[in-house]
Amino acid sequence: MLKLPENFQDYSEARQQGFIKLKELKERGKKVVGIFCTYTPTEMVLAAGAVPVGLCGMSDEPIPAAEKFLPKNLCPLIKSSYGFAVSDTCPYFYFSDMILAETTCDGKKKMYEMMNELKYTHVMQLPPGRSGSTALHSWYDEMLRLKEVLEQQLETVITEDDLRNAIRLKNRERKATLDFFEIGRLKPSPVSGYEISTIMDSNSFIFDTEEKIAILEERTAQLKKDYQENFAGKPSRPRILITGCPSGGVRDKIIRQIEELGADMVAFENCSGPRAQKDLVAEDKDPYLALAEKYLRINCSVMSPNPERIEALGEMLDEYSVDGVIEIILQACHTFAIESYRVRKFVTEEKGLPYMALETDYSQTDTGQINTRISAFLEIID
Amino acid sequence: MNFIGIDIGSTAAKTIVFDGTRIISSFILPTGWSSKETAGQIRTHLRTAGFDVDSDDTRTIATGYGRISVEYADKILTEISCHGKGGSALLAGDGVIIDVGGQDTKIITVENGVAVRFLMNDKCSAGTGKFIEIMANRMGVDINELFALAQKGNPITISSMCTVFAESEVISQIGAGKSREDITAGIVESVVSRVALLASRHEKPDKYFLTGGLSLNPYFAKRLSQKLGQAVYTCEMGQYAGALGAALLAAEKLQ
Ligand code: SF4
Ligand code: SF4
């Protein structure tokens, strides 16, 4: 049973609606930058007067097209993203004036080299770790280089004022997003994790940041009221936290199932979750440095070492009163698959909570097995 | 009051009737192509034996891969909880239960009589009963003959992680004139290694307990225990662990 609002719009509806809006924006001369990852400093795109749009592949459909060029044994997110581009079936890719990407995991960065043959792709050189002596410096240089690239490609000028405004605007969006996520801390949770996950991914198709903020604030207020009126003091279902790889592509297969099988999905410790929202960009210093610092702090498994992820996870387990952790590992994602060793140890030994990893891809072939595992996990929590 | 546990696996459907103190009936039926039909057969079978699943005097829990097809069950639970419960009852205590089933292999750690952790093999059927079945077919023998042959052989190495490729490896070994004993020994060895590898991801317990269809085969249990470096217990009722667990849980939860 899912608690969805009456006017709930699923991801594919939101994605479709976005097409028309984006087309209008393009016709009015707006520039569009396609992005894939939480490491992308979207403030720079906004400061360049362009709109960022997420192109992260969440569907199974374009994978066969991608497998003509990419190895089969590759993360479905990478195959799906490339498949949309190469088969020319994603209007957002089509409308993008350029692609902005980063050297995150090996699969992605090598895929971007191929994507560059389809459309100009600027790949920022993200350092492989935060602790290296040159990490911050080189990432800062990458910010400066990005300014030049955007100015050239989009035929514009980025002023420091524009950038400061964009930083303030995005910080406000982060706060609104975080407040929305934190509804999940209420017990029993008045919101479906399916809705949280859908809104976060669909938000990428709303091109006006002010509008995004307004939508989030409105929904948060509604949910708070709903909690007071209908949930407070009632018993709670088991509370699950999702961690690991991006979960948008397995939203129906895993997130929906967890809730239908009797638990509440209350928190996401992955790249669409609060971890990146909590941490704002400093507003009182060199904006390029502030951006470099903030985006280097993101604790994705592509960073080595990455103890900050465990710290953030620990905080979330407490704040969201979590009863069990399910980690999503997309097939062939090495960084998360390896880091799951540490996550499992931390969750089970230090936090004393049940943990389960689900390795899966975007296909429907393992739905039965996934269901059995989730059911068994919930029976154990019970 | 009677408590019925039904475990519909991919190859066999096991049923146990428990009266609160003793097992008063047990039987196995092959799972046909439709688990719904199998569930119907079980109902008839039970009725003939004098148990009416619809009466107020019985409580039924269904488990296994066909569990949702048992429409007359009062509750459904996964194989994990049921095998954990049943296995620990048979084992008379805590430990790690290794269930090598037709479709998947499960490793279940039981503490204080309940399943607390589990692992299942991924999508692939290597390391499951299915793998042995497919290979036995390929060799033109039944499963018991395959084990009998294997005991006399010196295992060849089968390196493929995937049943489909492993099958072609076996075919090429047959072509290369390797003896049937050595090939079958290699087949058993490959399943044993895979199961042991999966089991090694859970902490080593005081006792391992092998359940599921393959538990009936002493040679398999022996090889597994050599691989794990620890005793692996089996018992005649091993195949019924899931059904027994379901019946016991019915007695516990559905009084
Ligand atoms: S998981 Fe890491 S690399 Fe992948 S999109 Fe998220 S932040 Fe980027
Ligand atoms: S899920 Fe893993 S393999 Fe896939 S793109 Fe993200 S980091 Fe790379």
XYZ file of C-alpha atoms and ligand atoms in Angstrom:
653
model
C 0.000 0.000 0.000
C 1.424 3.359 -1.050
C 0.455 6.720 0.402
C 0.374 8.834 -2.741
C -1.348 12.209 -3.078
C -4.358 12.448 -5.383
C -2.630 14.602 -7.949
C 0.502 12.425 -7.931
C 2.416 12.615 -11.160
C 4.711 9.724 -11.913
C 8.194 10.148 -13.290
C 7.351 9.428 -16.907
C 4.477 11.899 -16.857
C 6.740 14.567 -15.422
C 9.366 13.728 -17.984
C 6.860 14.084 -20.818
C 5.499 17.375 -19.562
C 9.000 18.711 -19.353
C 9.533 18.122 -23.106
C 7.013 20.746 -24.076
C 8.278 23.288 -21.610
C 11.830 22.762 -22.717
C 10.883 23.121 -26.355
C 9.261 26.462 -25.585
C 12.322 27.600 -23.712
C 14.520 26.625 -26.635
C 12.315 28.511 -29.022
C 12.767 31.566 -26.875
C 16.504 31.188 -27.272
C 17.359 29.552 -23.935
C 20.469 27.389 -23.909
C 20.286 23.902 -22.414
C 23.053 21.904 -20.753
C 22.615 18.157 -20.268
C 24.025 16.797 -17.003
C 24.378 13.387 -15.361
C 25.649 13.617 -11.861
C 25.511 15.259 -8.444
C 29.079 16.489 -8.916
C 27.972 18.882 -11.654
C 28.162 22.484 -10.395
C 24.783 23.511 -11.742
C 25.310 27.017 -10.355
C 27.716 27.622 -13.234
C 25.125 26.542 -15.769
C 22.538 28.854 -14.231
C 25.035 31.705 -14.109
C 25.623 31.197 -17.814
C 21.923 31.853 -18.329
C 21.279 28.271 -19.400
C 19.078 25.576 -17.898
C 20.560 22.308 -16.640
C 18.610 19.150 -17.431
C 19.291 15.692 -15.998
C 19.911 13.030 -18.621
C 20.635 10.162 -16.269
C 19.267 6.969 -17.870
C 16.628 5.299 -15.718
C 14.943 3.082 -18.251
C 15.597 -0.328 -19.663
C 14.399 0.618 -23.125
C 17.493 2.144 -24.727
C 19.875 -0.478 -23.341
C 19.853 -2.762 -26.403
C 20.823 0.247 -28.549
C 23.725 0.965 -26.205
C 24.894 -2.632 -26.202
C 25.740 -2.332 -29.882
C 28.650 -0.176 -28.790
C 29.216 -0.751 -25.101
C 30.028 -3.973 -23.265
C 27.026 -5.872 -21.960
C 28.598 -6.228 -18.565
C 28.359 -2.546 -17.681
C 26.262 -0.573 -15.220
C 22.690 -0.179 -16.564
C 22.711 3.520 -15.732
C 25.621 4.095 -18.079
C 24.146 1.921 -20.811
C 20.764 3.551 -20.491
C 22.225 7.057 -20.575
C 24.300 6.335 -23.648
C 21.489 4.345 -25.265
C 19.143 7.325 -25.122
C 21.786 9.488 -26.734
C 22.892 7.130 -29.468
C 19.382 6.069 -30.453
C 18.257 9.691 -30.423
C 15.224 8.822 -28.319
C 15.672 11.361 -25.542
C 14.311 14.825 -26.376
C 16.331 16.263 -23.519
C 19.546 15.047 -25.080
C 18.345 16.329 -28.406
C 17.606 19.798 -27.006
C 20.880 20.030 -25.125
C 23.364 22.504 -26.553
C 26.170 20.679 -24.832
C 26.799 17.986 -22.249
C 28.564 18.638 -18.959
C 30.077 15.631 -17.225
C 32.810 14.595 -14.798
C 35.388 11.851 -14.468
C 33.524 9.926 -11.788
C 33.562 6.148 -12.259
C 35.548 4.432 -14.998
C 32.493 3.300 -16.928
C 31.017 6.755 -17.084
C 34.147 8.603 -18.029
C 34.965 6.247 -20.877
C 31.362 6.388 -22.047
C 31.582 10.194 -22.154
C 34.411 9.923 -24.645
C 31.981 8.153 -26.939
C 29.164 10.536 -26.163
C 31.395 13.374 -27.278
C 31.158 11.951 -30.793
C 27.403 12.524 -30.683
C 27.378 15.918 -29.007
C 29.988 18.196 -27.536
C 30.707 16.818 -24.072
C 32.856 18.712 -21.632
C 34.255 16.388 -18.986
C 35.504 18.013 -15.807
C 38.476 16.221 -14.274
C 37.185 15.298 -10.851
C 39.974 14.226 -8.483
C 39.721 10.577 -7.387
C 39.841 11.547 -3.709
C 39.546 14.549 -1.416
C 42.667 14.052 0.597
C 45.295 14.407 -2.120
C 47.452 17.511 -1.764
C 46.398 18.879 -5.138
C 42.769 17.710 -5.070
C 41.110 20.976 -4.141
C 43.476 23.009 -6.223
C 42.943 21.062 -9.396
C 39.190 20.936 -8.885
C 39.227 24.702 -8.420
C 41.087 25.020 -11.717
C 38.428 22.864 -13.302
C 35.809 25.361 -12.142
C 37.715 28.183 -13.794
C 38.118 26.169 -16.959
C 34.415 25.369 -16.948
C 33.663 29.080 -16.902
C 35.633 29.513 -20.131
C 34.087 26.454 -21.751
C 30.547 27.551 -20.937
C 31.204 31.093 -22.104
C 32.567 29.848 -25.374
C 30.046 27.117 -26.076
C 27.008 29.085 -25.002
C 28.299 32.400 -26.312
C 27.815 34.260 -23.102
C 29.681 35.859 -20.250
C 29.528 34.666 -16.668
C 29.883 37.527 -14.218
C 30.728 37.089 -10.591
C 27.379 38.607 -9.687
C 25.535 36.056 -11.808
C 27.411 33.305 -10.102
C 26.746 34.619 -6.616
C 23.066 34.903 -7.410
C 22.997 31.374 -8.745
C 24.722 30.123 -5.604
C 22.174 31.816 -3.377
C 19.311 30.490 -5.434
C 20.619 26.923 -5.387
C 21.242 27.120 -1.656
C 17.614 28.050 -1.186
C 16.616 25.107 -3.327
C 18.807 22.847 -1.213
C 17.146 24.022 1.957
C 13.693 23.459 0.514
C 14.739 20.014 -0.680
C 16.200 19.113 2.667
C 13.038 20.203 4.496
C 11.045 17.992 2.165
C 13.335 15.010 2.724
C 13.172 15.510 6.442
C 9.471 14.803 6.441
C 10.755 11.228 6.404
C 12.031 11.756 9.943
C 8.488 11.912 11.255
C 7.318 8.641 12.746
C 5.081 7.230 11.394
C 6.090 8.754 8.081
C 3.243 10.577 6.315
C 4.961 10.360 2.924
C 5.694 7.500 0.586
C 9.349 7.001 -0.289
C 8.111 6.361 -3.784
C 6.841 9.926 -3.893
C 10.073 11.316 -2.441
C 12.125 9.514 -5.031
C 9.802 10.496 -7.878
C 9.752 14.163 -6.932
C 13.499 14.328 -6.646
C 14.067 12.851 -10.073
C 11.182 14.707 -11.715
C 12.435 18.004 -10.370
C 15.106 17.928 -12.991
C 12.345 18.615 -15.533
C 11.223 21.825 -13.889
C 13.413 24.505 -15.369
C 12.550 27.393 -13.121
C 14.311 27.049 -9.794
C 11.841 29.367 -8.043
C 9.016 27.136 -9.202
C 10.843 24.078 -7.889
C 11.300 25.702 -4.497
C 7.643 26.685 -4.345
C 6.481 23.150 -5.190
C 8.723 21.632 -2.546
C 7.682 24.116 0.118
C 4.024 23.592 -0.583
C 4.274 19.815 -0.425
C 6.332 19.944 2.764
C 3.731 22.137 4.454
C 0.913 19.842 3.335
C 2.697 16.797 4.663
C 3.413 18.401 8.010
C -0.251 19.201 8.379
C -1.206 15.724 7.261
C 1.111 14.268 9.866
C -0.473 16.273 12.685
C -3.976 15.425 11.595
C -3.685 11.810 10.534
C -0.434 10.197 11.584
C 0.918 11.524 14.875
C 0.745 8.965 17.638
C -0.149 6.087 15.321
C 1.954 2.928 15.038
C 4.707 2.859 12.448
C 5.607 0.248 9.863
C 9.240 -0.868 9.711
C 11.365 2.046 8.508
C 13.810 1.413 5.690
C 16.753 3.472 4.489
C 18.009 3.019 0.934
C 21.671 3.453 0.181
C 24.037 2.683 -2.670
C 23.724 3.396 -6.381
C 21.203 5.841 -7.825
C 17.780 4.261 -7.359
C 15.686 6.021 -10.010
C 15.986 3.155 -12.489
C 14.734 0.585 -9.996
C 12.058 2.756 -8.423
C 9.232 0.379 -9.299
C 11.168 -2.812 -8.885
C 12.607 -2.027 -5.461
C 11.277 1.140 -3.800
C 7.664 0.492 -4.670
C 7.978 -3.160 -3.672
C 9.429 -2.347 -0.272
C 6.403 -0.214 0.483
C 3.894 -2.599 -1.013
C 5.338 -5.407 1.036
C 4.658 -3.502 4.238
C 7.476 -1.114 5.125
C 8.003 2.638 4.896
C 10.863 3.966 2.799
C 11.874 6.909 4.910
C 15.359 7.892 3.840
C 17.686 7.865 0.877
C 21.389 7.856 1.494
C 22.351 8.044 -2.147
C 23.090 10.767 -4.616
C 19.510 11.948 -4.856
C 19.139 12.054 -1.084
C 19.729 14.671 1.576
C 23.442 14.058 1.831
C 24.229 16.558 -0.919
C 21.541 19.010 0.182
C 22.627 19.460 3.748
C 25.889 20.936 2.726
C 25.513 24.429 1.257
C 27.908 26.404 -0.934
C 29.631 29.097 1.103
C 28.256 32.497 0.090
C 30.977 34.683 1.549
C 34.103 33.810 -0.408
C 35.495 33.435 -3.916
C 32.530 31.709 -5.573
C 34.725 29.399 -7.652
C 36.550 28.215 -4.584
C 33.285 27.843 -2.683
C 31.931 25.665 -5.492
C 35.093 23.592 -5.666
C 34.963 22.983 -1.925
C 31.303 22.042 -1.840
C 31.380 19.685 -4.795
C 34.503 17.966 -3.614
C 32.783 17.176 -0.324
C 30.098 15.039 -1.972
C 30.636 11.593 -0.543
C 29.948 9.272 -3.445
C 31.732 5.913 -3.598
C 33.792 7.121 -6.561
C 35.920 8.960 -3.976
C 38.764 7.113 -2.325
C 38.905 6.916 0.591
C 35.357 7.824 1.477
C 34.806 7.712 5.246
C 32.445 10.706 5.032
C 29.771 8.498 3.508
C 29.775 6.255 6.555
C 29.570 9.271 8.844
C 26.629 10.680 6.918
C 24.954 7.288 6.935
C 25.368 6.989 10.680
C 23.721 10.361 11.230
C 20.839 9.470 8.984
C 20.220 6.115 10.653
C 19.685 7.981 13.913
C 17.822 10.993 12.593
C 15.349 8.957 10.579
C 14.872 6.210 13.228
C 15.749 3.534 10.709
C 14.952 -0.157 11.336
C 16.805 -1.671 8.394
C 19.099 -0.754 5.509
C 18.797 -1.940 1.932
C 21.679 -1.171 -0.389
C 21.081 -1.048 -4.110
C 23.995 -2.179 -6.216
C 23.575 -1.796 -9.912
C 25.145 -4.633 -11.795
C 28.816 -4.027 -12.580
C 29.124 -0.940 -10.372
C 32.461 -1.651 -8.752
C 32.765 1.311 -6.437
C 29.493 0.737 -4.633
C 29.820 -3.055 -4.739
C 33.196 -2.885 -3.022
C 32.209 -0.172 -0.579
C 29.221 -2.289 0.455
C 31.651 -4.325 2.550
C 32.253 -1.291 4.738
C 28.617 -0.252 4.756
C 27.460 -3.720 5.816
C 30.000 -3.857 8.602
C 29.086 -0.436 9.873
C 25.345 -1.007 9.762
C 25.342 -4.467 11.309
C 28.217 -4.244 13.747
C 28.278 -0.634 14.830
C 24.628 0.197 14.478
C 23.240 -3.267 15.150
C 20.699 -2.991 12.344
C 19.766 -5.502 9.654
C 21.366 -4.864 6.260
C 20.796 -6.378 2.854
C 22.402 -5.644 -0.503
C 20.385 -6.151 -3.665
C 22.381 -6.466 -6.849
C 20.209 -5.795 -9.822
C 19.860 -4.083 -13.170
C 17.002 -2.325 -14.951
C 15.430 -5.481 -16.403
C 12.335 -7.190 -15.085
C 13.870 -10.684 -15.086
C 14.656 -10.781 -11.373
C 11.489 -9.242 -9.931
C 10.487 -12.541 -8.297
C 13.847 -12.971 -6.603
C 13.927 -9.346 -5.503
C 10.467 -9.750 -4.000
C 11.471 -12.826 -2.051
C 14.554 -11.093 -0.697
C 12.676 -7.971 0.333
C 9.886 -10.024 1.948
C 12.400 -12.144 3.839
C 14.256 -9.031 4.979
C 11.040 -7.495 6.288
C 10.090 -10.744 8.030
C 13.446 -10.641 9.792
C 12.946 -7.028 10.911
C 9.471 -7.799 12.186
C -6.108 -27.575 16.028
C -3.852 -28.640 13.157
C -1.121 -26.529 11.613
C -0.277 -27.117 7.987
C 2.935 -26.012 6.331
C 3.140 -26.091 2.549
C 6.407 -25.433 0.730
C 6.028 -25.266 -3.033
C 9.516 -25.315 -4.488
C 10.449 -25.281 -8.140
C 10.663 -29.056 -8.392
C 8.918 -30.534 -5.359
C 6.038 -29.456 -3.142
C 6.338 -30.499 0.500
C 3.511 -30.581 3.031
C 3.588 -31.121 6.783
C 0.707 -31.390 9.222
C 1.578 -30.591 12.825
C -0.907 -30.994 15.678
C 0.896 -28.751 18.118
C 3.117 -31.473 19.483
C 3.874 -33.953 16.719
C 4.098 -34.182 12.955
C 1.069 -36.226 12.046
C 1.379 -36.260 8.278
C 3.910 -35.386 5.595
C 4.049 -35.857 1.866
C 5.856 -34.674 -1.258
C 4.329 -34.040 -4.664
C 6.199 -33.005 -7.772
C 5.564 -29.366 -8.705
C 4.009 -29.414 -12.118
C 4.174 -26.544 -14.572
C 1.534 -24.696 -12.624
C 1.938 -24.125 -8.897
C -1.746 -23.282 -8.733
C -2.578 -26.797 -9.853
C -0.063 -28.216 -7.423
C -1.713 -26.244 -4.631
C -5.050 -27.794 -5.660
C -3.562 -31.289 -5.585
C -2.208 -30.695 -2.122
C -5.626 -29.618 -0.930
C -7.202 -32.814 -2.315
C -4.431 -34.912 -0.873
C -4.945 -33.340 2.532
C -8.674 -33.877 2.350
C -8.235 -37.572 1.580
C -5.975 -37.836 4.599
C -8.694 -36.228 6.714
C -7.507 -32.615 6.897
C -9.710 -29.841 5.653
C -7.789 -26.653 4.956
C -10.996 -24.631 4.981
C -12.115 -25.717 8.423
C -11.800 -23.385 11.394
C -9.694 -26.023 13.005
C -6.668 -25.699 10.754
C -4.174 -22.935 10.125
C -2.069 -22.968 6.997
C 1.117 -21.147 6.061
C 2.476 -21.407 2.543
C 6.068 -20.775 1.575
C 8.434 -21.401 -1.300
C 8.572 -20.070 -4.765
C 4.946 -21.016 -5.464
C 3.647 -19.635 -2.163
C 1.322 -17.056 -3.658
C -0.517 -19.775 -5.573
C -1.794 -21.326 -2.358
C -4.973 -19.306 -2.195
C -6.320 -21.176 0.810
C -3.325 -20.357 3.000
C -3.976 -18.128 6.018
C -0.592 -16.511 5.641
C 2.381 -16.582 3.341
C 5.969 -16.329 4.432
C 9.219 -16.523 2.534
C 11.441 -19.580 2.392
C 13.966 -17.742 4.523
C 11.831 -17.509 7.652
C 10.420 -21.001 7.166
C 13.698 -22.741 6.424
C 15.258 -20.903 9.323
C 12.552 -22.070 11.679
C 12.267 -25.618 10.367
C 15.982 -26.061 9.978
C 16.650 -24.962 13.512
C 13.956 -27.320 14.820
C 15.585 -30.219 12.984
C 19.016 -29.088 14.031
C 17.857 -28.634 17.609
C 19.496 -25.265 17.973
C 21.250 -22.423 16.222
C 23.650 -22.555 13.324
C 23.854 -21.868 9.624
C 21.364 -23.541 7.351
C 22.434 -24.234 3.821
C 19.501 -24.950 1.607
C 20.357 -26.068 -1.888
C 17.074 -25.911 -3.703
C 15.994 -26.520 -7.253
C 15.947 -22.856 -8.110
C 18.186 -21.118 -5.637
C 20.603 -21.651 -2.817
C 20.104 -19.994 0.521
C 22.426 -19.453 3.443
C 20.505 -18.660 6.620
C 22.014 -17.834 9.987
C 19.703 -18.825 12.822
C 20.002 -17.297 16.284
C 17.627 -18.166 19.100
C 15.585 -20.222 16.695
C 14.894 -17.472 14.168
C 16.516 -16.446 10.917
C 18.556 -13.287 11.425
C 20.660 -13.061 8.256
C 20.438 -14.616 4.860
C 22.083 -14.707 1.476
C 20.800 -16.090 -1.776
C 22.678 -16.877 -4.950
C 22.210 -14.303 -7.691
C 20.236 -14.764 -10.856
C 22.399 -17.568 -12.161
C 21.519 -21.191 -11.492
C 25.131 -22.327 -11.034
C 25.447 -23.570 -7.460
C 21.856 -24.793 -7.287
C 20.056 -28.073 -7.734
C 19.041 -26.924 -11.195
C 22.659 -26.986 -12.314
C 23.065 -30.614 -11.286
C 19.790 -31.491 -12.950
C 20.797 -29.880 -16.229
C 24.192 -31.562 -16.148
C 22.732 -34.951 -15.262
C 20.486 -34.591 -18.268
C 23.451 -33.743 -20.436
C 25.276 -36.848 -19.199
C 22.206 -39.009 -19.753
C 21.921 -40.124 -16.102
C 19.599 -39.323 -13.242
C 20.746 -37.356 -10.215
C 21.441 -40.383 -8.035
C 23.462 -42.030 -10.772
C 25.380 -38.808 -11.224
C 26.407 -38.816 -7.561
C 27.254 -42.511 -7.710
C 29.538 -41.906 -10.677
C 31.077 -38.808 -9.146
C 32.259 -40.703 -6.066
C 34.518 -42.808 -8.228
C 35.980 -39.928 -10.180
C 38.766 -37.444 -9.985
C 37.162 -34.057 -10.545
C 37.936 -32.135 -13.712
C 37.844 -28.348 -13.336
C 34.783 -26.526 -14.535
C 35.647 -22.874 -14.485
C 32.612 -21.137 -15.932
C 30.483 -19.098 -13.588
C 27.424 -19.594 -15.738
C 25.343 -22.715 -16.304
C 25.140 -22.186 -20.035
C 28.904 -21.923 -20.444
C 29.543 -24.673 -17.933
C 27.329 -26.908 -20.014
C 29.417 -26.311 -23.097
C 32.546 -26.936 -21.046
C 31.093 -30.292 -20.038
C 30.253 -31.090 -23.641
C 33.779 -30.346 -24.755
C 35.147 -32.541 -21.947
C 32.899 -35.357 -23.110
C 34.232 -34.745 -26.608
C 37.787 -34.827 -25.326
C 37.152 -38.326 -24.011
C 37.327 -37.587 -20.287
C 35.746 -40.330 -18.206
C 32.174 -39.980 -17.028
C 33.368 -40.399 -13.449
C 35.779 -37.487 -13.700
C 33.277 -35.239 -15.408
C 30.483 -35.948 -12.926
C 32.926 -35.454 -10.068
C 33.795 -32.091 -11.608
C 30.118 -31.164 -11.794
C 29.511 -31.958 -8.133
C 32.711 -30.158 -7.195
C 31.666 -27.015 -8.996
C 28.363 -26.872 -7.089
C 30.081 -27.676 -3.803
C 32.602 -24.869 -4.317
C 29.989 -22.362 -5.198
C 27.777 -23.252 -2.244
C 30.764 -23.196 0.099
C 31.803 -19.801 -1.211
C 28.364 -18.395 -0.555
C 28.309 -19.966 2.919
C 31.711 -18.510 3.732
C 30.205 -15.038 3.530
C 28.424 -15.709 6.799
C 30.295 -16.139 10.035
C 31.369 -19.700 10.690
C 28.851 -21.328 13.014
C 29.189 -24.247 15.400
C 26.948 -26.267 13.167
C 26.131 -26.305 9.477
C 22.920 -27.936 8.487
C 22.127 -28.908 4.923
C 18.482 -28.894 3.881
C 16.647 -29.119 0.578
C 16.620 -31.882 -2.012
C 20.386 -32.322 -2.134
C 20.537 -32.990 1.609
C 19.353 -36.505 0.846
C 22.658 -37.176 -0.806
C 25.380 -38.159 1.687
C 28.171 -37.685 -0.839
C 27.214 -34.078 -1.453
C 27.094 -33.352 2.287
C 30.456 -35.011 2.757
C 32.141 -32.983 0.014
C 30.583 -29.811 1.328
C 31.807 -30.487 4.825
C 35.320 -31.106 3.506
C 35.217 -27.811 1.632
C 33.921 -25.884 4.622
C 36.275 -27.627 7.019
C 33.441 -28.290 9.435
C 30.758 -30.901 10.008
C 27.669 -30.518 7.860
C 24.631 -32.185 9.404
C 21.779 -33.609 7.434
C 18.673 -35.505 8.411
C 16.010 -37.546 6.709
C 13.508 -34.745 7.061
C 15.913 -32.217 5.553
C 13.820 -31.780 2.473
C 10.868 -30.823 4.659
C 12.620 -28.016 6.517
C 10.612 -25.267 4.805
C 7.256 -27.008 5.230
C 8.040 -27.853 8.830
C 9.046 -24.283 9.551
C 5.803 -23.058 7.980
C 3.769 -25.452 10.146
C 5.662 -24.469 13.283
C 5.242 -20.777 12.513
C 1.534 -21.372 11.958
C 1.354 -22.893 15.429
C 3.260 -19.933 16.825
C 1.567 -17.080 15.039
C -1.885 -18.247 14.057
C -3.283 -19.912 17.169
S 26.348 7.785 -7.705
Fe 28.124 9.160 -7.656
S 28.934 9.133 -9.737
Fe 26.854 8.266 -9.820
S 25.539 10.020 -10.303
Fe 25.603 9.849 -8.086
S 27.236 11.200 -7.408
Fe 27.490 10.850 -9.616
S 26.034 3.349 -10.448
Fe 28.233 2.942 -10.213
S 28.910 2.193 -12.239
Fe 26.895 3.151 -12.497
S 27.373 5.240 -13.093
Fe 27.116 5.289 -10.859
S 29.175 4.965 -9.991
Fe 29.231 4.415 -12.183
